Coordinates of C-alpha atoms and ligand atoms in Angstrom, one line a residue:
Chain A
M279 CA 132.8 320.3 49.7
A280 CA 133.6 324.6 51.4
A281 CA 130.1 326.5 52.0
P282 CA 129.6 328.0 48.5
S283 CA 129.0 331.0 50.7
A284 CA 132.8 330.9 52.0
V285 CA 133.9 330.6 49.0
L286 CA 132.1 333.7 47.6
K287 CA 133.8 335.6 50.6
S288 CA 136.3 334.9 49.7
E289 CA 136.3 335.5 46.4
W290 CA 135.0 339.3 46.8
T291 CA 137.9 339.7 49.3
K292 CA 140.4 338.5 46.6
V293 CA 138.4 341.4 44.2
R294 CA 138.2 344.2 46.6
T295 CA 141.7 343.6 47.7
V296 CA 143.8 344.3 44.3
S297 CA 144.6 348.0 43.5
S298 CA 144.2 346.7 39.4
T299 CA 140.2 347.0 40.1
M300 CA 140.1 350.4 40.8
W301 CA 141.5 351.5 38.2
T302 CA 139.6 349.3 35.3
L303 CA 136.6 349.7 36.8
A304 CA 136.8 353.6 37.3
A305 CA 138.5 353.9 33.5
A306 CA 135.4 351.9 32.3
L307 CA 133.5 354.4 33.5
V308 CA 135.1 357.3 32.7
L309 CA 136.0 356.6 29.2
T310 CA 132.3 355.5 28.6
A311 CA 130.6 358.5 29.3
A312 CA 134.0 361.2 29.1
V313 CA 134.4 359.9 24.9
G314 CA 130.3 359.7 24.9
A315 CA 130.1 363.3 26.1
L316 CA 132.8 364.8 23.9
L317 CA 131.0 362.4 20.8
S318 CA 127.1 363.8 21.7
G319 CA 128.9 367.3 22.1
V320 CA 130.5 367.3 18.3
M321 CA 127.3 365.3 16.6
N322 CA 124.9 368.6 18.3
A323 CA 127.6 371.0 16.6
T324 CA 127.3 369.0 13.1
Y325 CA 123.5 367.6 13.1
D326 CA 123.0 369.8 10.4
D327 CA 125.7 368.3 8.2
L328 CA 124.6 364.9 8.8
S329 CA 122.2 363.5 5.6
R330 CA 118.5 363.9 5.6
A331 CA 118.2 360.0 6.2
E332 CA 121.2 360.8 8.8
Q333 CA 118.3 362.4 10.8
L334 CA 115.8 361.0 10.3
T335 CA 117.3 357.9 12.1
F336 CA 119.0 359.8 14.8
D337 CA 119.3 358.1 17.7
P338 CA 120.3 360.5 20.9
T339 CA 121.1 357.9 22.8
L340 CA 122.8 355.0 20.9
V341 CA 124.7 357.9 20.3
S342 CA 125.6 358.8 24.2
F343 CA 126.7 355.8 23.8
F344 CA 129.6 355.9 22.0
G345 CA 132.3 356.3 24.2
M346 CA 131.9 352.1 24.8
M347 CA 134.4 350.8 22.1
L348 CA 136.6 352.6 24.1
G349 CA 135.0 351.8 27.7
Q350 CA 135.0 348.2 27.4
L351 CA 138.5 347.6 26.4
A352 CA 138.7 348.3 30.6
M353 CA 135.7 346.2 31.5
V354 CA 138.0 343.4 29.5
V355 CA 140.8 344.6 31.6
F356 CA 139.0 343.8 35.0
G357 CA 137.2 340.3 33.6
V358 CA 140.8 339.7 32.0
L359 CA 143.1 340.6 35.9
V360 CA 140.3 338.5 38.2
V361 CA 141.4 335.4 36.2
S362 CA 145.2 335.5 34.6
T363 CA 146.4 336.9 37.6
E364 CA 145.8 333.9 38.9
Y365 CA 147.8 332.1 36.8
S366 CA 150.7 334.9 36.1
S367 CA 151.0 335.2 39.7
G368 CA 151.2 331.1 40.8
M369 CA 147.7 332.1 43.6
I370 CA 146.1 329.6 41.3
R371 CA 147.8 326.7 42.9
T372 CA 147.0 327.9 46.7
S373 CA 143.5 329.1 45.2
L374 CA 142.7 325.7 43.9
A375 CA 144.8 323.4 47.4
A376 CA 142.0 326.1 49.7
V377 CA 138.6 324.8 47.3
P378 CA 139.5 322.1 45.4
Q379 CA 135.8 322.1 44.1
R380 CA 136.7 323.1 40.9
A381 CA 133.3 324.1 40.4
A382 CA 132.5 326.4 42.8
F383 CA 136.3 327.5 43.1
Y384 CA 135.6 329.3 39.0
V385 CA 131.8 329.8 39.8
S386 CA 131.8 332.3 42.9
K387 CA 134.8 333.9 40.9
V388 CA 132.6 334.4 37.9
V389 CA 129.7 335.6 40.1
V390 CA 131.6 338.1 42.1
A391 CA 132.6 339.4 39.1
T392 CA 130.3 339.1 37.7
L393 CA 128.3 341.4 40.1
L394 CA 130.3 343.7 40.7
A395 CA 131.1 344.3 36.9
L396 CA 127.2 345.1 37.1
V397 CA 126.7 347.6 39.3
V398 CA 129.9 349.1 37.5
G399 CA 128.2 348.6 33.9
L400 CA 124.9 349.9 35.0
L401 CA 126.3 353.1 37.3
T402 CA 129.1 353.8 33.7
S403 CA 125.4 353.8 31.6
F404 CA 123.0 355.8 33.6
V405 CA 125.7 359.0 34.3
T406 CA 126.8 358.0 30.6
F407 CA 123.1 358.7 29.0
F408 CA 122.3 361.3 31.2
V409 CA 125.7 363.6 30.4
G410 CA 125.3 363.2 27.1
Q411 CA 121.8 364.0 26.4
A412 CA 122.5 367.2 28.1
L413 CA 125.1 368.0 25.9
L414 CA 123.0 366.7 23.1
G415 CA 120.7 370.1 24.1
D416 CA 117.1 369.8 21.0
H417 CA 118.0 366.4 19.8
S418 CA 118.6 364.5 23.2
A419 CA 116.0 362.0 24.0
S420 CA 114.8 361.2 27.4
I421 CA 114.3 358.5 29.7
T422 CA 111.3 358.5 29.6
D423 CA 110.8 358.1 25.6
D424 CA 109.4 354.8 24.2
N425 CA 112.5 352.2 24.4
V426 CA 115.0 354.7 26.4
L427 CA 115.5 352.8 29.5
R428 CA 115.9 349.7 27.8
A429 CA 119.0 351.2 25.5
V430 CA 120.2 352.4 28.9
I431 CA 119.8 349.2 30.9
G432 CA 121.2 347.4 28.1
A433 CA 123.9 348.7 27.9
G434 CA 124.8 348.2 31.5
L435 CA 124.4 344.4 30.4
Y436 CA 126.1 344.8 28.2
M437 CA 129.7 346.0 30.1
T438 CA 128.6 343.2 32.4
V439 CA 128.9 340.5 29.3
I440 CA 131.5 341.8 28.1
T441 CA 132.9 340.9 31.2
M442 CA 132.2 337.6 31.6
F443 CA 133.5 336.2 27.9
S444 CA 136.9 338.0 28.8
M445 CA 136.9 336.0 32.4
G446 CA 136.0 333.0 30.1
V447 CA 138.7 333.3 26.9
A448 CA 141.2 334.0 30.8
A449 CA 140.6 330.3 32.1
M450 CA 140.6 329.3 28.4
L451 CA 144.2 330.8 27.8
R452 CA 145.8 331.2 31.5
S453 CA 147.4 333.9 30.5
T454 CA 147.8 337.8 30.7
V455 CA 149.4 338.9 27.6
L456 CA 148.2 336.2 25.5
S457 CA 144.1 336.7 26.1
L458 CA 144.8 340.7 26.2
G459 CA 146.6 340.7 23.1
L460 CA 143.9 338.8 21.7
L461 CA 140.5 340.6 22.9
M462 CA 141.6 343.9 22.9
A463 CA 142.6 343.1 18.8
F464 CA 139.6 341.9 18.2
F465 CA 137.1 344.8 20.1
F466 CA 139.9 347.7 19.2
L467 CA 140.3 346.4 15.3
I468 CA 139.1 343.1 14.0
S469 CA 135.9 343.1 14.5
S470 CA 135.2 346.9 13.7
I471 CA 136.8 345.8 10.3
L472 CA 135.0 342.4 9.5
A473 CA 131.9 345.1 10.3
G474 CA 133.3 347.5 8.0
V475 CA 134.2 345.4 4.9
P476 CA 130.8 344.5 2.8
A477 CA 132.7 341.4 2.6
T478 CA 131.9 340.2 5.9
R479 CA 129.4 342.2 7.1
D480 CA 127.1 339.8 7.2
V481 CA 128.6 337.9 9.7
A482 CA 130.9 340.0 11.7
R483 CA 126.7 340.8 12.5
Y484 CA 127.3 337.6 15.1
L485 CA 130.2 338.5 16.7
P486 CA 129.9 339.3 21.1
D487 CA 130.2 343.2 20.5
Q488 CA 128.2 344.2 17.5
A489 CA 125.6 341.7 18.1
G490 CA 125.4 343.3 21.7
S491 CA 125.7 346.7 20.9
A492 CA 122.2 346.2 19.5
V493 CA 120.1 346.2 22.8
M494 CA 121.6 350.6 23.3
Q495 CA 119.9 351.2 19.7
V496 CA 116.3 352.4 19.6
V497 CA 115.6 353.8 16.9
P498 CA 115.8 350.5 14.1
G499 CA 118.8 351.4 11.8
A500 CA 119.9 353.7 13.7
L501 CA 121.0 356.8 11.9
D502 CA 121.2 355.3 8.0
S503 CA 123.0 351.7 8.8
D504 CA 121.6 348.6 7.9
K505 CA 118.5 347.0 9.0
L506 CA 120.2 344.3 11.3
P507 CA 118.2 340.3 10.9
Y508 CA 117.2 340.6 15.1
G509 CA 115.7 342.9 17.8
P510 CA 118.0 344.7 20.4
W511 CA 117.6 341.5 22.7
G512 CA 117.9 339.1 20.3
G513 CA 121.0 340.1 19.5
F514 CA 122.0 340.6 23.3
G515 CA 121.0 337.1 23.2
I516 CA 123.7 336.4 20.6
M517 CA 126.7 338.2 23.4
C518 CA 125.7 336.0 26.3
A519 CA 126.2 332.8 24.0
W520 CA 128.9 333.9 23.2
A521 CA 129.5 334.5 26.9
A522 CA 128.7 330.8 28.0
A523 CA 130.7 328.9 25.0
A524 CA 133.7 331.1 26.8
L525 CA 132.9 329.9 30.5
I526 CA 132.3 327.2 29.7
G527 CA 135.6 326.5 27.9
G528 CA 136.9 327.9 31.1
Y529 CA 136.0 325.6 33.0
A530 CA 136.5 322.9 30.8
V531 CA 140.2 324.0 30.8
L532 CA 140.2 324.7 34.3
K533 CA 138.7 321.6 35.1
K534 CA 141.2 319.1 32.6
R535 CA 144.4 320.9 32.5
D536 CA 147.1 320.2 35.9
A537 CA 147.2 324.2 38.2
Chain B
M11 CA 148.0 309.6 57.5
I12 CA 148.8 310.1 53.6
E13 CA 148.9 307.1 51.6
L14 CA 150.3 307.0 47.8
E15 CA 149.7 304.1 45.6
G16 CA 151.7 303.6 42.3
L17 CA 151.4 307.6 41.7
T18 CA 152.7 307.9 38.3
K19 CA 153.0 311.3 36.1
R20 CA 153.4 311.2 32.8
Y21 CA 154.2 314.5 30.6
G22 CA 155.0 313.8 26.9
D23 CA 157.7 310.7 27.0
K24 CA 159.1 311.1 30.5
L25 CA 157.8 309.4 33.1
A26 CA 158.0 312.2 35.4
V27 CA 156.7 309.7 38.9
D28 CA 156.8 306.5 38.6
H29 CA 154.3 303.7 40.5
L30 CA 155.7 305.9 43.8
T31 CA 154.2 304.1 46.5
F32 CA 155.0 304.9 50.3
Q33 CA 153.2 306.7 53.2
V34 CA 153.5 309.4 55.4
R35 CA 152.9 308.7 58.7
P36 CA 152.0 311.1 61.4
G37 CA 154.0 312.3 64.8
M38 CA 157.1 312.2 62.6
I39 CA 159.2 314.2 60.2
T40 CA 159.7 312.2 57.1
G41 CA 162.1 313.5 54.5
F42 CA 161.9 313.4 50.9
L43 CA 164.7 313.4 49.5
G44 CA 165.8 313.7 45.6
P45 CA 168.1 315.2 42.8
N46 CA 166.8 318.2 41.0
G47 CA 164.0 317.3 38.6
A48 CA 164.1 313.5 40.2
G49 CA 159.7 314.3 40.8
K50 CA 159.6 315.8 44.3
S51 CA 157.6 318.8 44.0
T52 CA 155.4 317.0 41.0
T53 CA 154.6 314.6 43.3
M54 CA 153.7 317.5 46.1
R55 CA 151.6 318.3 43.5
M56 CA 149.2 315.8 42.7
M57 CA 149.5 314.9 46.4
L58 CA 147.2 318.1 46.5
D59 CA 144.6 317.2 43.6
L60 CA 146.6 320.0 41.6
D61 CA 147.7 318.0 39.0
N62 CA 146.0 314.9 37.3
P63 CA 148.3 312.2 38.1
T64 CA 148.3 309.7 34.8
A65 CA 147.4 306.6 37.4
G66 CA 147.4 305.8 40.7
S67 CA 146.3 307.8 43.4
V68 CA 146.2 309.8 46.3
R69 CA 145.0 309.3 49.8
I70 CA 144.7 312.0 52.7
D71 CA 143.3 310.2 55.7
G72 CA 141.8 308.0 53.9
K73 CA 139.8 310.4 51.5
H74 CA 140.2 311.8 48.8
Y75 CA 141.3 315.4 48.2
R76 CA 139.1 316.9 46.5
D77 CA 136.5 315.7 48.9
L78 CA 137.7 317.1 52.1
Q79 CA 136.0 319.3 53.5
E80 CA 137.7 322.3 54.1
P81 CA 141.2 321.1 53.4
L82 CA 143.2 323.6 55.2
K83 CA 142.0 322.3 58.4
Y84 CA 143.1 319.1 57.3
I85 CA 146.4 319.5 55.3
G86 CA 148.5 322.3 54.6
A87 CA 151.2 322.5 52.1
L88 CA 153.7 325.3 50.9
L89 CA 154.7 324.5 47.7
D90 CA 156.4 327.9 46.2
A91 CA 156.6 331.2 47.8
K92 CA 156.2 332.8 44.4
N93 CA 152.7 331.2 44.6
M94 CA 150.6 334.2 45.9
H95 CA 149.2 337.3 44.2
G96 CA 152.1 340.0 44.5
G97 CA 149.7 342.9 44.1
R98 CA 147.8 341.5 47.4
S99 CA 148.9 342.9 51.1
A100 CA 150.6 339.9 53.0
Y101 CA 147.8 340.2 55.3
H102 CA 144.3 339.6 52.6
N103 CA 146.7 337.1 50.1
L104 CA 145.8 335.0 53.5
L105 CA 142.1 336.3 54.2
C106 CA 140.8 335.5 51.0
L107 CA 142.2 332.2 52.1
A108 CA 141.1 331.8 55.2
Q109 CA 137.6 333.0 53.9
S110 CA 137.6 330.1 51.5
N111 CA 137.8 328.0 54.6
R112 CA 135.2 329.7 56.7
I113 CA 139.1 329.4 59.8
P114 CA 138.2 333.4 61.3
A115 CA 140.6 336.5 60.2
S116 CA 142.3 336.6 64.1
R117 CA 144.5 333.2 62.7
V118 CA 145.7 335.0 60.1
A119 CA 147.2 337.5 62.6
E120 CA 148.6 334.7 64.3
V121 CA 150.2 332.9 61.3
L122 CA 151.5 336.4 60.3
D123 CA 153.4 336.2 64.3
T124 CA 154.6 332.9 64.4
V125 CA 156.6 333.0 61.1
G126 CA 157.3 337.3 62.0
L127 CA 156.1 338.7 59.1
T128 CA 153.0 340.6 61.7
A129 CA 155.6 344.3 60.6
V130 CA 155.0 343.4 56.7
A131 CA 151.1 342.6 57.0
K132 CA 150.2 345.2 55.0
K133 CA 153.5 345.5 52.5
K134 CA 152.3 344.0 48.7
S135 CA 153.7 340.7 49.0
K136 CA 155.8 341.3 45.3
G137 CA 158.2 343.3 47.4
F138 CA 159.1 340.4 49.4
S139 CA 162.3 338.9 49.9
L140 CA 162.8 335.3 49.1
G141 CA 162.8 334.3 52.4
M142 CA 159.7 336.4 53.3
G143 CA 157.9 334.9 51.0
Q144 CA 158.9 331.5 52.3
R145 CA 157.4 333.0 55.1
L146 CA 154.1 333.7 54.0
G147 CA 153.7 330.0 52.6
I148 CA 154.9 329.1 55.7
A149 CA 151.9 331.0 57.4
Y150 CA 149.6 330.0 55.0
A151 CA 150.1 325.9 55.2
L152 CA 149.9 326.8 59.0
L153 CA 146.2 328.8 58.3
G154 CA 143.9 326.0 59.3
D155 CA 145.9 324.2 62.7
P156 CA 145.8 321.3 59.8
E157 CA 147.5 317.4 61.4
I158 CA 149.1 317.2 57.9
L159 CA 151.8 319.5 57.1
M160 CA 153.8 319.5 53.7
F161 CA 156.7 321.7 52.7
D162 CA 158.2 321.8 49.5
E163 CA 161.7 322.9 49.9
P164 CA 161.0 325.8 53.0
V165 CA 165.4 325.9 54.0
N166 CA 165.2 327.5 50.2
G167 CA 166.1 331.2 50.6
L168 CA 166.2 331.8 54.3
D169 CA 169.3 332.8 56.7
P170 CA 170.7 330.7 59.0
E171 CA 168.7 331.6 62.4
G172 CA 165.4 331.3 59.6
I173 CA 166.9 328.0 59.6
H174 CA 166.9 327.3 62.4
W175 CA 163.8 328.6 63.6
I176 CA 161.4 325.5 60.5
R177 CA 163.6 322.9 61.7
N178 CA 162.5 324.1 65.3
L179 CA 159.0 324.9 63.7
M180 CA 158.5 321.7 62.2
K181 CA 160.2 319.2 65.1
S182 CA 157.6 320.5 67.3
L183 CA 154.7 320.3 64.9
A184 CA 156.1 316.4 64.2
A185 CA 156.1 315.9 68.4
Q186 CA 152.5 317.4 68.7
G187 CA 151.9 314.1 66.8
R188 CA 151.3 316.2 63.3
T189 CA 152.0 314.0 60.1
V190 CA 155.4 316.7 58.4
F191 CA 156.4 315.8 55.3
V192 CA 159.2 317.5 54.0
S193 CA 161.2 317.2 50.3
S194 CA 165.0 318.8 49.9
H195 CA 167.8 317.5 48.0
L196 CA 170.5 317.6 50.7
M197 CA 171.1 315.0 52.3
S198 CA 172.4 317.1 55.6
E199 CA 169.3 318.8 55.7
M200 CA 167.4 315.4 56.4
A201 CA 169.6 314.0 59.1
L202 CA 169.5 317.3 61.2
T203 CA 165.5 317.3 60.5
A204 CA 163.9 314.0 59.4
D205 CA 163.0 310.6 61.7
H206 CA 161.9 308.9 58.4
L207 CA 162.9 308.7 55.2
I208 CA 161.7 308.1 51.6
V209 CA 164.4 308.6 48.4
I210 CA 163.5 309.2 44.6
G211 CA 165.2 309.5 41.5
Q212 CA 163.9 309.7 38.4
G213 CA 160.3 309.4 39.5
K214 CA 161.6 305.8 40.7
L215 CA 161.5 304.7 45.4
L216 CA 165.7 304.6 46.2
A217 CA 164.6 303.6 49.7
D218 CA 161.8 304.2 52.2
T219 CA 164.2 303.0 55.2
S220 CA 164.1 305.4 59.6
M221 CA 167.0 307.6 59.3
A222 CA 169.0 305.6 62.4
G223 CA 168.2 303.1 59.8
F224 CA 170.1 305.0 57.1
I225 CA 172.6 306.5 59.3
R226 CA 173.3 302.7 60.7
E227 CA 174.1 301.3 57.1
N228 CA 175.7 304.2 55.5
S229 CA 178.0 305.8 57.9
R230 CA 181.2 304.2 57.5
S231 CA 184.0 305.1 59.6
Y232 CA 187.5 303.8 59.0
V233 CA 191.0 304.7 59.4
R234 CA 193.1 305.2 56.2
V235 CA 197.1 304.5 56.4
R236 CA 199.9 306.0 54.0
T237 CA 202.8 304.6 54.3
P238 CA 206.2 303.6 52.3
Q239 CA 206.4 300.1 53.3
P240 CA 202.6 298.9 52.3
E241 CA 204.2 295.3 52.2
Q242 CA 205.2 295.0 56.2
F243 CA 202.4 297.2 57.2
K244 CA 200.2 294.5 56.0
D245 CA 200.8 291.5 56.9
A246 CA 200.8 292.6 60.2
A247 CA 198.2 294.0 60.4
S248 CA 196.5 290.5 58.8
A249 CA 198.9 289.0 61.5
A250 CA 196.9 291.0 64.1
G251 CA 193.1 289.9 62.2
L252 CA 192.9 293.8 61.1
S253 CA 190.9 293.6 58.1
V254 CA 192.7 295.5 56.2
S255 CA 192.2 297.0 52.2
L256 CA 194.2 299.0 50.0
R257 CA 193.2 301.6 47.9
E258 CA 193.7 302.6 44.2
D259 CA 195.9 305.3 45.8
G260 CA 198.0 303.0 47.3
S261 CA 196.6 304.4 51.2
F262 CA 194.6 301.8 52.8
E263 CA 191.7 301.4 55.0
I264 CA 191.0 299.4 57.9
E265 CA 187.4 299.6 59.0
G266 CA 186.3 300.3 63.0
A267 CA 185.7 303.9 64.3
D268 CA 188.0 303.8 67.0
M269 CA 190.9 301.8 65.2
A270 CA 193.9 304.8 64.3
E271 CA 195.0 303.9 68.8
P272 CA 195.3 300.2 68.0
V273 CA 196.5 300.8 63.7
G274 CA 199.0 303.5 65.3
E275 CA 200.6 301.0 67.8
L276 CA 200.8 297.9 66.0
A277 CA 203.2 300.3 63.4
A278 CA 205.1 301.3 66.1
Q279 CA 205.8 297.5 67.0
H280 CA 206.6 296.8 63.5
R281 CA 208.9 299.4 63.4
V282 CA 206.1 300.5 60.5
T283 CA 206.9 304.4 59.1
L284 CA 203.6 305.8 58.9
H285 CA 203.0 309.3 57.1
Q286 CA 199.0 309.3 57.5
L287 CA 197.5 307.8 60.0
S288 CA 193.6 309.2 60.1
P289 CA 189.8 308.1 61.3
Q290 CA 187.4 308.8 57.9
Q291 CA 183.8 309.0 58.2
A292 CA 182.3 308.2 55.1
S293 CA 179.2 311.4 54.9
L294 CA 175.8 310.7 54.5
E295 CA 175.8 313.3 52.1
E296 CA 177.8 310.7 49.7
A297 CA 175.4 308.0 50.3
F298 CA 173.0 309.7 48.8
M299 CA 174.8 310.9 46.6
Q300 CA 175.8 307.4 45.3
M301 CA 172.5 305.7 46.0
T302 CA 170.8 308.4 43.0
A303 CA 174.1 308.5 41.0
Q304 CA 172.2 306.5 38.5
A305 CA 169.0 308.3 38.8
V306 CA 170.8 311.8 38.5
E307 CA 169.8 313.7 36.0
Y308 CA 171.2 316.7 35.7
H309 CA 174.8 316.4 35.8
A310 CA 177.0 318.9 36.0
H311 CA 180.1 317.4 33.2
N312 CA 183.6 318.7 34.2
L313 CA 184.8 320.5 31.7
N314 CA 188.2 319.0 31.3
D315 CA 187.0 315.2 31.3
P316 CA 183.6 314.9 29.7
G317 CA 183.6 310.9 30.0
A318 CA 183.7 311.4 34.1
A319 CA 180.0 311.6 34.3
A320 CA 179.3 308.8 32.0
A321 CA 181.6 307.3 33.6
A322 CA 179.8 307.8 37.4
A323 CA 176.7 306.6 35.7
Q324 CA 177.4 303.2 34.1
A325 CA 179.3 302.6 38.0
D326 CA 178.7 299.8 40.2
P327 CA 175.8 300.7 42.5
P328 CA 177.0 300.6 45.4
L329 CA 174.4 299.8 47.7
A330 CA 173.3 296.6 46.7
Q331 CA 170.1 296.7 48.0
N332 CA 168.6 299.8 48.1
A333 CA 170.3 300.2 44.3
P334 CA 167.9 300.9 41.5
P335 CA 166.8 298.2 39.1
A336 CA 168.1 296.6 35.6
P337 CA 166.8 298.4 32.8
G338 CA 165.6 295.7 31.6
Q339 CA 163.6 295.5 34.9
Q340 CA 161.8 298.8 35.5
G341 CA 158.7 299.5 35.6
Q342 CA 158.0 296.5 38.3
G343 CA 157.2 298.8 40.3
P344 CA 158.5 300.0 43.8
Q345 CA 158.2 296.5 45.9
W346 CA 162.5 296.7 46.3
G347 CA 164.2 299.3 48.1
K348 CA 162.3 299.4 52.0
G349 CA 165.6 298.1 54.1
D350 CA 164.6 299.6 57.1
Ligands
LIG708 N1 154.7 320.9 33.9 C1 155.5 320.2 33.2 N2 155.2 320.1 32.1 C2 156.4 319.2 31.3 N3 157.5 318.1 31.8 C3 157.5 318.8 34.0 C4 156.4 319.2 34.6 N4 156.2 319.8 35.6 C5 157.6 319.4 36.4 N5 158.4 318.5 35.0 C6 159.0 317.7 34.4 O1 159.2 316.4 35.6 C7 160.0 316.0 36.1 C8 159.9 316.6 37.8 O2 160.5 317.9 38.0 P1 160.3 318.5 39.5 O3 160.0 319.7 39.9 O4 158.8 317.5 40.0 O5 161.9 317.7 40.2 P2 162.3 318.5 41.9 O6 162.3 316.8 42.7 O7 160.6 318.9 42.6 O8 163.1 318.7 41.6 P3 163.9 320.9 42.3 O9 164.7 319.5 43.6 O10 164.7 320.1 41.3 O11 163.4 321.2 42.4 C9 161.5 317.0 36.0 O12 162.4 316.5 34.7 C10 160.8 318.7 35.0 O13 161.6 319.1 34.0
LIG709 MG1 161.2 320.9 43.1

């Protein structure tokens, strides 16, 4: 078997030597922070227009993470490209000839991209939080308030697990276009539509992004939303289960199918 | 040494590779010849454990590919010039592959120099021409300084200078005692480089023979004669003990390499007029085409004569000992056709 550290090093070189890594991760940070800042500013200015119930459950931490709606899409692109470009370029054959042990290859690739996503995710979540709170003025939260630090770290973890889920889906579909088409449509449209329609709301709560975003809430039932059937870490756990299932599916495809 | 044992690959109901059993030996260049779609690339992918065989196995020095420690140090392969990430530079494409097998970074610069890509090492490989991509693929194959090298149509896209270079490279690798396995669909290319020849058609083994043996058996020399007095010529030749055969177009063929002179003198003695007296050599390409005629999948159809291809496919097997089996005998394995 190829030495694990050697394969990790190889995958790290792969990730850092393509320009898509830089621009997708930068886009994730900028989009999340900028859109969060914008919406925080708007919320601060229109706070008095909120209903009484919304004011009572006002969650400044969650508000500063509203930009995640867009920022997560950049993480999806990052996760998909890390895997799918192996297939679209034909590099997969060269890579597997060099590391024929599928598990070593796959785990190394996923670990390297996950660690990078974790670093960028945490950086993004802290930057986003502090910028957002600065713009929320009198309505802001402090990092030392109860559960706020958990929510900020949770936002970084959320971005990391979105990336892992995307890698698993890309490993199953083996195509950039298919994976991006499916995941973009899912996270940007389908998930929010299902969560918005009363008939499907209860089911939609268990979708990876809906469940995972519970970890970013500090106030239960924030902004007068429905109470969730799981806690912050429970929701995050559901999201992790989705990512694990996708990654296992991706591994099964890699192991079984011809390269 | 690479050993294939009953290697088979089925796509749907199509047998792309059909019970291939042969060995690729060290110290020589083994040519892997077959027409388009014969199954050469599929076989090579299975040799690298990229595609799963439907049946059979491949062993590299007795081991399965997946059990090799740092395989680039055992076997280097060029499959397709495009099998690199276009957004990465040539140098970084090779570096990440080298690192996975603990090959020092200095070796990357070395192989880039060997293939003549040093000047463009930092350029993204998607801008490379086909020939440059081919050279990058060859650099990858050489990376681990392996004992076994495998090239799938390496001359594809190379200019004449590049073709000359790859030929010499393969010869020097074989001269160092390495195993070199190279595919092509051009007999003429193989005749110039290969020491041993493996021919397949529609996934089946058609021949496993030394190049010299193949040339001996298949390069026929003869003299072609045209004459307005065929009867007199035939009598005179028979009387002189020459073996003469009459062709459909009315010309004669006399077997032998240096027969033009004696045939000319014979004609003069018997006052037979000759319109043509020319030494001929059946090309190896012809021999290869005849051998694979029945196994060629994608016949080019003559627009004026749509029946031509069908007729060619039904022609008698010209090389009896190497001919593919009749349809009823298919699937009996590759025991036939091992003439050397
Ligand atoms: N992934 C695949 N799915 C289905 N059929 C395939 C696949 N790969 C190859 N084939 C078929 O298997 C046969 C052998 O193809 P292969 O590419 O191995 O031939 P080849 O000898 O390399 O031909 P060429 O000289 O054109 O490169 C062809 O009929 C091809 O269509
Ligand atoms: Mg081929």
